[in-house]
């Protein structure tokens, strides 16, 4: 059974999970033809291995702290930090503390046939590595 995604005009709660963060799942929030929005939950020490997507990406750290590897450098993101990554930019995450992030992807279309050229982050569980 597919998880429900928010509809146009529907409020989505992305407030910090607080004490319930370690048990919270990652989940897709919005998925349209051109936009994908996910809430990623990464327990401390877990990683999202290096990957890239054709579309432009933003990551907003909602709570906790993660190490972001992109553009040949490592940066620590804490609650309130936002980063933009151009399409096809390889990036990886490692949770320094239990963390949640709002992850958006602008899905690109192939100019020749109009088909989408990329999809989201794949494994949303954050329970790898």
mmCIF file of C-alpha atoms in Angstrom:
data_model
loop_
_atom_site.group_PDB
_atom_site.id
_atom_site.type_symbol
_atom_site.label_atom_id
_atom_site.label_comp_id
_atom_site.label_asym_id
_atom_site.label_seq_id
_atom_site.Cartn_x
_atom_site.Cartn_y
_atom_site.Cartn_z
ATOM 1 C CA UNK A 1 0.000 0.000 0.000
ATOM 2 C CA UNK A 2 1.413 3.386 -0.997
ATOM 3 C CA UNK A 3 1.909 6.022 1.669
ATOM 4 C CA UNK A 4 -0.377 9.027 1.282
ATOM 5 C CA UNK A 5 1.187 12.250 0.072
ATOM 6 C CA UNK A 6 -0.060 15.722 0.942
ATOM 7 C CA UNK A 7 -2.473 17.357 -1.449
ATOM 8 C CA UNK A 8 -2.386 20.954 -2.649
ATOM 9 C CA UNK A 9 -3.336 23.272 0.209
ATOM 10 C CA UNK A 10 -2.936 20.629 2.933
ATOM 11 C CA UNK A 11 -0.862 21.619 5.987
ATOM 12 C CA UNK A 12 2.151 19.396 6.698
ATOM 13 C CA UNK A 13 3.683 19.220 10.160
ATOM 14 C CA UNK A 14 7.495 19.345 9.967
ATOM 15 C CA UNK A 15 8.026 20.517 13.535
ATOM 16 C CA UNK A 16 10.864 18.812 15.401
ATOM 17 C CA UNK A 17 10.058 15.337 16.735
ATOM 18 C CA UNK A 18 11.917 16.107 19.975
ATOM 19 C CA UNK A 19 12.047 13.130 22.347
ATOM 20 C CA UNK A 20 10.325 10.925 19.737
ATOM 21 C CA UNK A 21 12.980 11.524 17.066
ATOM 22 C CA UNK A 22 14.834 8.233 17.497
ATOM 23 C CA UNK A 23 11.650 6.248 16.760
ATOM 24 C CA UNK A 24 10.338 8.449 13.934
ATOM 25 C CA UNK A 25 10.416 7.099 10.377
ATOM 26 C CA UNK A 26 11.570 8.877 7.250
ATOM 27 C CA UNK A 27 8.713 9.513 4.854
ATOM 28 C CA UNK A 28 7.751 11.125 1.595
ATOM 29 C CA UNK A 29 5.542 14.169 2.181
ATOM 30 C CA UNK A 30 4.802 15.511 -1.309
ATOM 31 C CA UNK A 31 5.316 13.895 -4.675
ATOM 32 C CA UNK A 32 4.243 15.522 -7.916
ATOM 33 C CA UNK A 33 5.435 15.417 -11.502
ATOM 34 C CA UNK A 34 8.019 18.115 -10.773
ATOM 35 C CA UNK A 35 8.637 18.145 -7.013
ATOM 36 C CA UNK A 36 9.479 15.652 -4.295
ATOM 37 C CA UNK A 37 9.606 16.591 -0.592
ATOM 38 C CA UNK A 38 10.737 14.126 2.066
ATOM 39 C CA UNK A 39 11.440 14.176 5.759
ATOM 40 C CA UNK A 40 14.616 12.205 6.361
ATOM 41 C CA UNK A 41 15.319 10.838 9.824
ATOM 42 C CA UNK A 42 18.874 9.717 10.518
ATOM 43 C CA UNK A 43 19.749 8.212 13.902
ATOM 44 C CA UNK A 44 23.163 9.181 15.288
ATOM 45 C CA UNK A 45 25.972 7.395 13.455
ATOM 46 C CA UNK A 46 23.857 6.342 10.480
ATOM 47 C CA UNK A 47 24.643 7.448 6.949
ATOM 48 C CA UNK A 48 23.080 8.134 3.615
ATOM 49 C CA UNK A 49 25.804 6.992 1.204
ATOM 50 C CA UNK A 50 27.054 9.252 -1.574
ATOM 51 C CA UNK A 51 24.493 9.614 -4.337
ATOM 52 C CA UNK A 52 23.287 12.198 -6.819
ATOM 53 C CA UNK A 53 20.027 13.097 -8.511
ATOM 54 C CA UNK A 54 19.510 15.057 -11.732
ATOM 55 C CA UNK A 55 17.271 17.638 -10.080
ATOM 56 C CA UNK A 56 18.252 20.529 -7.842
ATOM 57 C CA UNK A 57 18.145 19.699 -4.125
ATOM 58 C CA UNK A 58 17.685 21.561 -0.858
ATOM 59 C CA UNK A 59 18.315 20.132 2.593
ATOM 60 C CA UNK A 60 16.978 21.917 5.680
ATOM 61 C CA UNK A 61 18.150 20.535 9.017
ATOM 62 C CA UNK A 62 15.099 20.569 11.300
ATOM 63 C CA UNK A 63 16.759 19.107 14.405
ATOM 64 C CA UNK A 64 19.956 17.418 15.484
ATOM 65 C CA UNK A 65 23.189 17.591 13.514
ATOM 66 C CA UNK A 66 24.502 15.939 10.357
ATOM 67 C CA UNK A 67 27.751 16.041 8.456
ATOM 68 C CA UNK A 68 27.168 16.884 4.792
ATOM 69 C CA UNK A 69 29.784 15.913 2.246
ATOM 70 C CA UNK A 70 29.398 17.786 -1.047
ATOM 71 C CA UNK A 71 31.479 19.949 -3.350
ATOM 72 C CA UNK A 72 34.636 18.249 -2.085
ATOM 73 C CA UNK A 73 34.195 19.380 1.507
ATOM 74 C CA UNK A 74 32.524 18.419 4.748
ATOM 75 C CA UNK A 75 30.171 20.748 6.640
ATOM 76 C CA UNK A 76 28.138 20.293 9.799
ATOM 77 C CA UNK A 77 24.470 21.186 9.477
ATOM 78 C CA UNK A 78 22.494 21.983 12.617
ATOM 79 C CA UNK A 79 18.844 22.905 13.161
ATOM 80 C CA UNK A 80 17.988 25.878 10.963
ATOM 81 C CA UNK A 81 20.779 25.331 8.402
ATOM 82 C CA UNK A 82 19.754 25.082 4.745
ATOM 83 C CA UNK A 83 21.885 24.033 1.796
ATOM 84 C CA UNK A 84 21.210 24.085 -1.951
ATOM 85 C CA UNK A 85 22.856 21.537 -4.250
ATOM 86 C CA UNK A 86 22.781 21.813 -8.015
ATOM 87 C CA UNK A 87 21.563 18.841 -10.013
ATOM 88 C CA UNK A 88 23.939 15.871 -10.284
ATOM 89 C CA UNK A 89 26.046 17.086 -7.329
ATOM 90 C CA UNK A 90 27.241 14.006 -5.409
ATOM 91 C CA UNK A 91 26.450 14.268 -1.701
ATOM 92 C CA UNK A 92 26.395 12.110 1.419
ATOM 93 C CA UNK A 93 25.115 12.521 4.970
ATOM 94 C CA UNK A 94 26.249 11.165 8.340
ATOM 95 C CA UNK A 95 24.217 11.849 11.468
ATOM 96 C CA UNK A 96 26.342 13.281 14.273
ATOM 97 C CA UNK A 97 23.263 13.325 16.519
ATOM 98 C CA UNK A 98 19.773 11.963 15.917
ATOM 99 C CA UNK A 99 18.578 14.296 13.167
ATOM 100 C CA UNK A 100 15.734 15.068 10.806
ATOM 101 C CA UNK A 101 15.938 17.020 7.579
ATOM 102 C CA UNK A 102 13.486 18.375 5.049
ATOM 103 C CA UNK A 103 14.761 17.203 1.651
ATOM 104 C CA UNK A 104 13.361 18.690 -1.572
ATOM 105 C CA UNK A 105 14.124 17.683 -5.139
ATOM 106 C CA UNK A 106 13.105 19.613 -8.231
ATOM 107 C CA UNK A 107 12.553 16.838 -10.763
ATOM 108 C CA UNK A 108 13.870 17.619 -14.210
ATOM 109 C CA UNK A 109 12.237 16.683 -17.466
ATOM 110 C CA UNK A 110 14.074 15.415 -20.498
ATOM 111 C CA UNK A 111 13.660 18.151 -23.090
ATOM 112 C CA UNK A 112 13.374 15.559 -25.879
ATOM 113 C CA UNK A 113 10.518 13.397 -24.639
ATOM 114 C CA UNK A 114 9.169 15.171 -21.548
ATOM 115 C CA UNK A 115 9.898 12.212 -19.253
ATOM 116 C CA UNK A 116 11.343 12.726 -15.801
ATOM 117 C CA UNK A 117 15.107 12.261 -15.759
ATOM 118 C CA UNK A 118 15.510 11.520 -12.080
ATOM 119 C CA UNK A 119 13.802 10.430 -8.920
ATOM 120 C CA UNK A 120 14.391 10.986 -5.248
ATOM 121 C CA UNK A 121 16.839 9.815 -2.678
ATOM 122 C CA UNK A 122 15.886 6.170 -2.891
ATOM 123 C CA UNK A 123 16.172 4.598 0.549
ATOM 124 C CA UNK A 124 14.320 6.901 2.920
ATOM 125 C CA UNK A 125 14.862 4.824 6.018
ATOM 126 C CA UNK A 126 18.162 6.425 6.939
ATOM 127 C CA UNK A 127 18.908 3.145 8.634
ATOM 128 C CA UNK A 128 21.807 2.160 6.381
ATOM 129 C CA UNK A 129 25.522 2.246 7.060
#
